[in-house]
Amino acid sequence: MVAQLKARGIIASPEVEKAMLKVPRHLFISEDMRPLAYRDAPLAIGEGQTISAPHMVAMMAESLALINGHKVLEIGTGSGYNAAVMAELVGSEGRIITLERHGSLAEKAKRSLHEAGYENVTVVVSDGSIGYALEAPYDRISVTCGAPRVPMPLLDQLQDGGVMVIPVGVLEHQSLLRVVKKGEEVLTEDLGSVVFVPLIGEKGHRPS
Ligand code: SAM
């Protein structure tokens, strides 16, 4: 799987390659799904949610340019797999704070992250559309659910010079945006079309 992502140019850096090789994706899905763990596809994880496809995890990690010691906020813990990949990249001096609105998914993710040995990840059950001011500012923010627009609280909680990757658009499809905060300026780059489950919350979509 990793060799294929490298051949497709999705994995570009040795750091992301090493992290993707190291994290056991099968530990983040249910036993009946395990034969599919190393296919490049999203998989159901319960509550109508999915673990993102590995190419999306790699693409987001590459565009975040994570380094040792970074403090990262993730919105949408899901299975915990993306948090684990980022935890590899920020090392033991870095931290991942990841927010999930479904308590049952957060509990499962906590268990998987513990089983896989990631102690530098904190899982919190809360509405990530308003971020997590308690630990702000963040060097990086990774949003793994589709927002109608970039939530202002997330921009406020991003460190000056920090980077956020976020899918923005309608419920059916979004553009993956790379947002860089430089003083009062916000630079936005469109990385292409994507389809994510919705960010549901105060600054996101309304629950249906
Ligand atoms: N990063 C995940 C992984 O590695 O498995 C994939 C995340 S899944 C595509 C998106 C997740 O965002 C779902 O688990 C969903 O419940 C969560 N979500 C949606 N709206 C949210 C919100 N306002 N706050 C926190 N989590 C939210």
PDB file of C-alpha atoms and ligand atoms in Angstrom:
ATOM      1  CA  MET A   1       0.000   0.000   0.000  1.00  0.00           C
ATOM      2  CA  VAL A   2       2.733   2.469   0.993  1.00  0.00           C
ATOM      3  CA  ALA A   3       4.819   1.596  -2.096  1.00  0.00           C
ATOM      4  CA  GLN A   4       1.772   2.300  -4.282  1.00  0.00           C
ATOM      5  CA  LEU A   5       1.127   5.664  -2.589  1.00  0.00           C
ATOM      6  CA  LYS A   6       4.792   6.532  -3.151  1.00  0.00           C
ATOM      7  CA  ALA A   7       4.628   5.499  -6.812  1.00  0.00           C
ATOM      8  CA  ARG A   8       1.507   7.689  -7.239  1.00  0.00           C
ATOM      9  CA  GLY A   9       3.437  10.663  -5.788  1.00  0.00           C
ATOM     10  CA  ILE A  10       1.058  10.994  -2.818  1.00  0.00           C
ATOM     11  CA  ILE A  11       3.774  10.098  -0.330  1.00  0.00           C
ATOM     12  CA  ALA A  12       6.668  12.438  -1.090  1.00  0.00           C
ATOM     13  CA  SER A  13       8.717  12.679   2.109  1.00  0.00           C
ATOM     14  CA  PRO A  14      10.678   9.945   3.904  1.00  0.00           C
ATOM     15  CA  GLU A  15       9.038  11.052   7.185  1.00  0.00           C
ATOM     16  CA  VAL A  16       5.473  10.414   5.973  1.00  0.00           C
ATOM     17  CA  GLU A  17       6.591   7.143   4.353  1.00  0.00           C
ATOM     18  CA  LYS A  18       8.111   5.974   7.656  1.00  0.00           C
ATOM     19  CA  ALA A  19       4.998   6.961   9.640  1.00  0.00           C
ATOM     20  CA  MET A  20       2.624   5.225   7.203  1.00  0.00           C
ATOM     21  CA  LEU A  21       4.782   2.076   7.301  1.00  0.00           C
ATOM     22  CA  LYS A  22       4.845   2.099  11.086  1.00  0.00           C
ATOM     23  CA  VAL A  23       1.173   2.613  12.033  1.00  0.00           C
ATOM     24  CA  PRO A  24      -0.785  -0.689  12.041  1.00  0.00           C
ATOM     25  CA  ARG A  25      -4.052   0.371  10.324  1.00  0.00           C
ATOM     26  CA  HIS A  26      -5.664  -2.992  11.151  1.00  0.00           C
ATOM     27  CA  LEU A  27      -5.681  -2.058  14.874  1.00  0.00           C
ATOM     28  CA  PHE A  28      -8.021   0.878  14.135  1.00  0.00           C
ATOM     29  CA  ILE A  29     -10.852  -1.092  12.504  1.00  0.00           C
ATOM     30  CA  SER A  30     -13.176  -3.920  13.591  1.00  0.00           C
ATOM     31  CA  GLU A  31     -11.981  -7.520  13.251  1.00  0.00           C
ATOM     32  CA  ASP A  32     -14.340  -8.355  10.384  1.00  0.00           C
ATOM     33  CA  MET A  33     -12.847  -5.482   8.333  1.00  0.00           C
ATOM     34  CA  ARG A  34      -9.223  -6.443   8.964  1.00  0.00           C
ATOM     35  CA  PRO A  35      -8.639  -8.254   5.635  1.00  0.00           C
ATOM     36  CA  LEU A  36      -9.322  -4.844   3.987  1.00  0.00           C
ATOM     37  CA  ALA A  37      -7.023  -2.833   6.290  1.00  0.00           C
ATOM     38  CA  TYR A  38      -4.254  -2.260   3.734  1.00  0.00           C
ATOM     39  CA  ARG A  39      -6.458  -1.337   0.781  1.00  0.00           C
ATOM     40  CA  ASP A  40      -6.520   2.317  -0.185  1.00  0.00           C
ATOM     41  CA  ALA A  41     -10.179   2.806   0.711  1.00  0.00           C
ATOM     42  CA  PRO A  42     -12.292   4.360   3.472  1.00  0.00           C
ATOM     43  CA  LEU A  43     -13.980   1.762   5.731  1.00  0.00           C
ATOM     44  CA  ALA A  44     -16.996   1.881   8.051  1.00  0.00           C
ATOM     45  CA  ILE A  45     -16.171   2.346  11.762  1.00  0.00           C
ATOM     46  CA  GLY A  46     -19.696   2.657  13.232  1.00  0.00           C
ATOM     47  CA  GLU A  47     -22.095   5.597  13.859  1.00  0.00           C
ATOM     48  CA  GLY A  48     -22.270   6.045  10.046  1.00  0.00           C
ATOM     49  CA  GLN A  49     -18.631   7.275  10.043  1.00  0.00           C
ATOM     50  CA  THR A  50     -15.474   6.126   8.241  1.00  0.00           C
ATOM     51  CA  ILE A  51     -11.734   5.748   8.693  1.00  0.00           C
ATOM     52  CA  SER A  52     -10.277   7.882   5.877  1.00  0.00           C
ATOM     53  CA  ALA A  53      -8.556   6.244   2.903  1.00  0.00           C
ATOM     54  CA  PRO A  54      -4.767   5.973   3.396  1.00  0.00           C
ATOM     55  CA  HIS A  55      -4.065   8.256   0.393  1.00  0.00           C
ATOM     56  CA  MET A  56      -6.072  11.026   2.095  1.00  0.00           C
ATOM     57  CA  VAL A  57      -4.223  10.543   5.403  1.00  0.00           C
ATOM     58  CA  ALA A  58      -0.871  10.692   3.566  1.00  0.00           C
ATOM     59  CA  MET A  59      -1.905  13.723   1.516  1.00  0.00           C
ATOM     60  CA  MET A  60      -3.036  15.650   4.605  1.00  0.00           C
ATOM     61  CA  ALA A  61       0.138  14.698   6.498  1.00  0.00           C
ATOM     62  CA  GLU A  62       2.330  15.864   3.600  1.00  0.00           C
ATOM     63  CA  SER A  63       0.550  19.194   3.305  1.00  0.00           C
ATOM     64  CA  LEU A  64       0.728  19.825   7.079  1.00  0.00           C
ATOM     65  CA  ALA A  65       4.551  19.390   7.031  1.00  0.00           C
ATOM     66  CA  LEU A  66       4.569  18.069  10.601  1.00  0.00           C
ATOM     67  CA  ILE A  67       7.827  18.112  12.546  1.00  0.00           C
ATOM     68  CA  ASN A  68       9.072  16.927  15.927  1.00  0.00           C
ATOM     69  CA  GLY A  69       7.507  18.821  18.811  1.00  0.00           C
ATOM     70  CA  HIS A  70       4.456  20.208  16.989  1.00  0.00           C
ATOM     71  CA  LYS A  71       1.197  20.577  18.930  1.00  0.00           C
ATOM     72  CA  VAL A  72      -1.638  19.519  16.645  1.00  0.00           C
ATOM     73  CA  LEU A  73      -5.424  19.789  16.933  1.00  0.00           C
ATOM     74  CA  GLU A  74      -7.421  17.222  14.970  1.00  0.00           C
ATOM     75  CA  ILE A  75     -11.171  17.605  14.423  1.00  0.00           C
ATOM     76  CA  GLY A  76     -12.806  14.208  13.861  1.00  0.00           C
ATOM     77  CA  THR A  77     -10.940  11.435  15.724  1.00  0.00           C
ATOM     78  CA  GLY A  78     -13.004   8.694  14.071  1.00  0.00           C
ATOM     79  CA  SER A  79     -10.916   5.516  14.432  1.00  0.00           C
ATOM     80  CA  GLY A  80      -7.804   7.326  15.731  1.00  0.00           C
ATOM     81  CA  TYR A  81      -5.704   6.210  12.729  1.00  0.00           C
ATOM     82  CA  ASN A  82      -4.950   9.697  11.343  1.00  0.00           C
ATOM     83  CA  ALA A  83      -4.061  10.837  14.877  1.00  0.00           C
ATOM     84  CA  ALA A  84      -1.613   7.914  15.159  1.00  0.00           C
ATOM     85  CA  VAL A  85       0.086   8.802  11.848  1.00  0.00           C
ATOM     86  CA  MET A  86       0.431  12.421  13.005  1.00  0.00           C
ATOM     87  CA  ALA A  87       1.677  11.245  16.438  1.00  0.00           C
ATOM     88  CA  GLU A  88       4.514   9.401  14.669  1.00  0.00           C
ATOM     89  CA  LEU A  89       5.428  12.588  12.814  1.00  0.00           C
ATOM     90  CA  VAL A  90       5.473  14.921  15.854  1.00  0.00           C
ATOM     91  CA  GLY A  91       7.408  12.444  18.018  1.00  0.00           C
ATOM     92  CA  SER A  92       7.358  12.048  21.787  1.00  0.00           C
ATOM     93  CA  GLU A  93       7.959  15.790  22.291  1.00  0.00           C
ATOM     94  CA  GLY A  94       4.894  16.647  20.221  1.00  0.00           C
ATOM     95  CA  ARG A  95       1.224  16.244  21.060  1.00  0.00           C
ATOM     96  CA  ILE A  96      -2.006  15.495  19.268  1.00  0.00           C
ATOM     97  CA  ILE A  97      -5.284  16.704  20.763  1.00  0.00           C
ATOM     98  CA  THR A  98      -8.121  15.113  18.834  1.00  0.00           C
ATOM     99  CA  LEU A  99     -11.843  15.926  19.152  1.00  0.00           C
ATOM    100  CA  GLU A 100     -14.736  13.575  18.376  1.00  0.00           C
ATOM    101  CA  ARG A 101     -18.472  14.237  18.748  1.00  0.00           C
ATOM    102  CA  HIS A 102     -19.443  10.555  19.143  1.00  0.00           C
ATOM    103  CA  GLY A 103     -18.535   9.198  22.596  1.00  0.00           C
ATOM    104  CA  SER A 104     -18.576   5.580  21.380  1.00  0.00           C
ATOM    105  CA  LEU A 105     -16.017   6.304  18.607  1.00  0.00           C
ATOM    106  CA  ALA A 106     -13.829   8.304  21.006  1.00  0.00           C
ATOM    107  CA  GLU A 107     -13.766   5.349  23.453  1.00  0.00           C
ATOM    108  CA  LYS A 108     -12.839   2.865  20.697  1.00  0.00           C
ATOM    109  CA  ALA A 109     -10.164   5.236  19.350  1.00  0.00           C
ATOM    110  CA  LYS A 110      -8.657   5.640  22.842  1.00  0.00           C
ATOM    111  CA  ARG A 111      -8.379   1.853  23.155  1.00  0.00           C
ATOM    112  CA  SER A 112      -6.816   1.453  19.674  1.00  0.00           C
ATOM    113  CA  LEU A 113      -4.321   4.270  20.261  1.00  0.00           C
ATOM    114  CA  HIS A 114      -3.327   2.728  23.605  1.00  0.00           C
ATOM    115  CA  GLU A 115      -2.999  -0.746  22.060  1.00  0.00           C
ATOM    116  CA  ALA A 116      -0.822   0.672  19.272  1.00  0.00           C
ATOM    117  CA  GLY A 117       1.342   2.476  21.854  1.00  0.00           C
ATOM    118  CA  TYR A 118       0.490   6.150  21.201  1.00  0.00           C
ATOM    119  CA  GLU A 119       0.603   7.955  24.535  1.00  0.00           C
ATOM    120  CA  ASN A 120       1.081  11.454  23.057  1.00  0.00           C
ATOM    121  CA  VAL A 121      -2.531  11.587  21.793  1.00  0.00           C
ATOM    122  CA  THR A 122      -5.383  13.028  23.890  1.00  0.00           C
ATOM    123  CA  VAL A 123      -8.912  12.173  22.752  1.00  0.00           C
ATOM    124  CA  VAL A 124     -11.665  14.587  23.856  1.00  0.00           C
ATOM    125  CA  VAL A 125     -15.419  14.241  23.267  1.00  0.00           C
ATOM    126  CA  SER A 126     -16.573  17.671  22.122  1.00  0.00           C
ATOM    127  CA  ASP A 127     -17.808  19.790  19.246  1.00  0.00           C
ATOM    128  CA  GLY A 128     -14.661  20.399  17.183  1.00  0.00           C
ATOM    129  CA  SER A 129     -16.335  23.073  15.047  1.00  0.00           C
ATOM    130  CA  ILE A 130     -15.513  25.515  17.872  1.00  0.00           C
ATOM    131  CA  GLY A 131     -12.030  24.063  18.357  1.00  0.00           C
ATOM    132  CA  TYR A 132     -10.487  23.534  21.782  1.00  0.00           C
ATOM    133  CA  ALA A 133      -9.433  26.848  23.294  1.00  0.00           C
ATOM    134  CA  LEU A 134      -8.062  25.164  26.452  1.00  0.00           C
ATOM    135  CA  GLU A 135      -4.878  24.002  24.687  1.00  0.00           C
ATOM    136  CA  ALA A 136      -4.588  26.743  21.998  1.00  0.00           C
ATOM    137  CA  PRO A 137      -2.614  27.919  20.100  1.00  0.00           C
ATOM    138  CA  TYR A 138      -1.823  24.998  17.775  1.00  0.00           C
ATOM    139  CA  ASP A 139       1.049  24.666  15.288  1.00  0.00           C
ATOM    140  CA  ARG A 140      -1.175  22.639  13.000  1.00  0.00           C
ATOM    141  CA  ILE A 141      -4.913  21.870  12.681  1.00  0.00           C
ATOM    142  CA  SER A 142      -6.169  18.858  10.742  1.00  0.00           C
ATOM    143  CA  VAL A 143      -9.905  18.727  10.043  1.00  0.00           C
ATOM    144  CA  THR A 144     -11.098  15.323   8.837  1.00  0.00           C
ATOM    145  CA  CYS A 145     -14.766  16.181   8.230  1.00  0.00           C
ATOM    146  CA  GLY A 146     -16.301  18.533   5.675  1.00  0.00           C
ATOM    147  CA  ALA A 147     -17.145  22.083   6.853  1.00  0.00           C
ATOM    148  CA  PRO A 148     -19.459  24.582   5.136  1.00  0.00           C
ATOM    149  CA  ARG A 149     -16.755  27.255   5.658  1.00  0.00           C
ATOM    150  CA  VAL A 150     -13.536  27.639   7.664  1.00  0.00           C
ATOM    151  CA  PRO A 151     -14.756  27.999  11.288  1.00  0.00           C
ATOM    152  CA  MET A 152     -13.427  31.267  12.790  1.00  0.00           C
ATOM    153  CA  PRO A 153     -12.589  29.681  16.192  1.00  0.00           C
ATOM    154  CA  LEU A 154     -10.180  27.311  14.401  1.00  0.00           C
ATOM    155  CA  LEU A 155      -8.421  30.224  12.676  1.00  0.00           C
ATOM    156  CA  ASP A 156      -8.212  32.055  16.010  1.00  0.00           C
ATOM    157  CA  GLN A 157      -6.683  28.994  17.695  1.00  0.00           C
ATOM    158  CA  LEU A 158      -4.033  28.515  14.978  1.00  0.00           C
ATOM    159  CA  GLN A 159      -0.537  29.777  15.839  1.00  0.00           C
ATOM    160  CA  ASP A 160       0.825  32.650  13.766  1.00  0.00           C
ATOM    161  CA  GLY A 161       2.662  30.906  10.926  1.00  0.00           C
ATOM    162  CA  GLY A 162       0.558  27.789  11.524  1.00  0.00           C
ATOM    163  CA  VAL A 163      -1.102  25.587   8.919  1.00  0.00           C
ATOM    164  CA  MET A 164      -4.615  24.105   8.823  1.00  0.00           C
ATOM    165  CA  VAL A 165      -5.885  21.516   6.336  1.00  0.00           C
ATOM    166  CA  ILE A 166      -9.669  21.437   6.025  1.00  0.00           C
ATOM    167  CA  PRO A 167     -12.279  20.168   3.540  1.00  0.00           C
ATOM    168  CA  VAL A 168     -14.724  23.012   2.780  1.00  0.00           C
ATOM    169  CA  GLY A 169     -17.855  22.841   0.659  1.00  0.00           C
ATOM    170  CA  VAL A 170     -21.353  21.398   0.428  1.00  0.00           C
ATOM    171  CA  LEU A 171     -22.453  18.100   2.008  1.00  0.00           C
ATOM    172  CA  GLU A 172     -21.851  16.072  -1.180  1.00  0.00           C
ATOM    173  CA  HIS A 173     -18.296  17.261  -1.986  1.00  0.00           C
ATOM    174  CA  GLN A 174     -15.661  19.696  -0.805  1.00  0.00           C
ATOM    175  CA  SER A 175     -12.339  21.315  -1.721  1.00  0.00           C
ATOM    176  CA  LEU A 176      -9.421  20.354   0.473  1.00  0.00           C
ATOM    177  CA  LEU A 177      -7.967  23.703   1.581  1.00  0.00           C
ATOM    178  CA  ARG A 178      -4.501  24.378   2.968  1.00  0.00           C
ATOM    179  CA  VAL A 179      -4.805  27.513   5.080  1.00  0.00           C
ATOM    180  CA  VAL A 180      -1.715  29.373   6.318  1.00  0.00           C
ATOM    181  CA  LYS A 181      -2.065  32.105   8.961  1.00  0.00           C
ATOM    182  CA  LYS A 182       0.467  34.918   8.601  1.00  0.00           C
ATOM    183  CA  GLY A 183      -0.249  37.755  11.012  1.00  0.00           C
ATOM    184  CA  GLU A 184      -3.515  39.311   9.869  1.00  0.00           C
ATOM    185  CA  GLU A 185      -3.258  37.532   6.521  1.00  0.00           C
ATOM    186  CA  VAL A 186      -4.783  34.157   5.674  1.00  0.00           C
ATOM    187  CA  LEU A 187      -3.384  32.413   2.597  1.00  0.00           C
ATOM    188  CA  THR A 188      -5.518  29.652   1.103  1.00  0.00           C
ATOM    189  CA  GLU A 189      -4.512  27.013  -1.422  1.00  0.00           C
ATOM    190  CA  ASP A 190      -6.976  24.547  -3.004  1.00  0.00           C
ATOM    191  CA  LEU A 191      -5.503  21.028  -2.999  1.00  0.00           C
ATOM    192  CA  GLY A 192      -8.375  19.489  -4.992  1.00  0.00           C
ATOM    193  CA  SER A 193     -11.802  17.879  -4.742  1.00  0.00           C
ATOM    194  CA  VAL A 194     -12.584  15.508  -1.880  1.00  0.00           C
ATOM    195  CA  VAL A 195     -15.566  13.833  -0.215  1.00  0.00           C
ATOM    196  CA  PHE A 196     -15.690  13.752   3.596  1.00  0.00           C
ATOM    197  CA  VAL A 197     -18.473  13.050   6.094  1.00  0.00           C
ATOM    198  CA  PRO A 198     -19.850  16.364   7.449  1.00  0.00           C
ATOM    199  CA  LEU A 199     -18.532  18.460  10.312  1.00  0.00           C
ATOM    200  CA  ILE A 200     -21.653  18.678  12.446  1.00  0.00           C
ATOM    201  CA  GLY A 201     -21.774  21.339  15.129  1.00  0.00           C
ATOM    202  CA  GLU A 202     -22.218  24.947  16.126  1.00  0.00           C
ATOM    203  CA  LYS A 203     -19.878  26.281  13.387  1.00  0.00           C
ATOM    204  CA  GLY A 204     -20.449  23.362  11.022  1.00  0.00           C
ATOM    205  CA  HIS A 205     -23.451  21.727   9.371  1.00  0.00           C
ATOM    206  CA  ARG A 206     -26.683  21.199  11.280  1.00  0.00           C
ATOM    207  CA  PRO A 207     -27.548  17.640  12.295  1.00  0.00           C
ATOM    208  CA  SER A 208     -30.092  16.141   9.823  1.00  0.00           C
TER     209      SER A 208
HETATM  210  N1  SAM B   1      -9.606  10.955  11.271  1.00  0.00           N
HETATM  211  C1  SAM B   1     -10.453   9.785  11.256  1.00  0.00           C
HETATM  212  C2  SAM B   1      -9.708   8.496  11.211  1.00  0.00           C
HETATM  213  O1  SAM B   1      -8.474   8.508  11.105  1.00  0.00           O
HETATM  214  O2  SAM B   1     -10.372   7.466  11.322  1.00  0.00           O
HETATM  215  C3  SAM B   1     -11.503   9.840  10.192  1.00  0.00           C
HETATM  216  C4  SAM B   1     -12.567  10.775  10.566  1.00  0.00           C
HETATM  217  S1  SAM B   1     -14.144  10.570   9.862  1.00  0.00           S
HETATM  218  C5  SAM B   1     -13.850  10.808   8.171  1.00  0.00           C
HETATM  219  C6  SAM B   1     -14.807  12.133  10.447  1.00  0.00           C
HETATM  220  C7  SAM B   1     -15.119  12.160  11.922  1.00  0.00           C
HETATM  221  O3  SAM B   1     -15.492  13.502  12.274  1.00  0.00           O
HETATM  222  C8  SAM B   1     -16.285  11.283  12.328  1.00  0.00           C
HETATM  223  O4  SAM B   1     -15.868  10.377  13.296  1.00  0.00           O
HETATM  224  C9  SAM B   1     -17.316  12.273  12.890  1.00  0.00           C
HETATM  225  O5  SAM B   1     -18.076  11.764  13.965  1.00  0.00           O
HETATM  226  C10 SAM B   1     -16.421  13.412  13.330  1.00  0.00           C
HETATM  227  N2  SAM B   1     -17.096  14.701  13.486  1.00  0.00           N
HETATM  228  C11 SAM B   1     -18.054  15.282  12.734  1.00  0.00           C
HETATM  229  N3  SAM B   1     -18.387  16.488  13.228  1.00  0.00           N
HETATM  230  C12 SAM B   1     -17.618  16.677  14.346  1.00  0.00           C
HETATM  231  C13 SAM B   1     -17.485  17.724  15.298  1.00  0.00           C
HETATM  232  N4  SAM B   1     -18.219  18.840  15.241  1.00  0.00           N
HETATM  233  N5  SAM B   1     -16.593  17.579  16.289  1.00  0.00           N
HETATM  234  C14 SAM B   1     -15.838  16.457  16.403  1.00  0.00           C
HETATM  235  N6  SAM B   1     -15.918  15.434  15.521  1.00  0.00           N
HETATM  236  C15 SAM B   1     -16.782  15.537  14.507  1.00  0.00           C
END
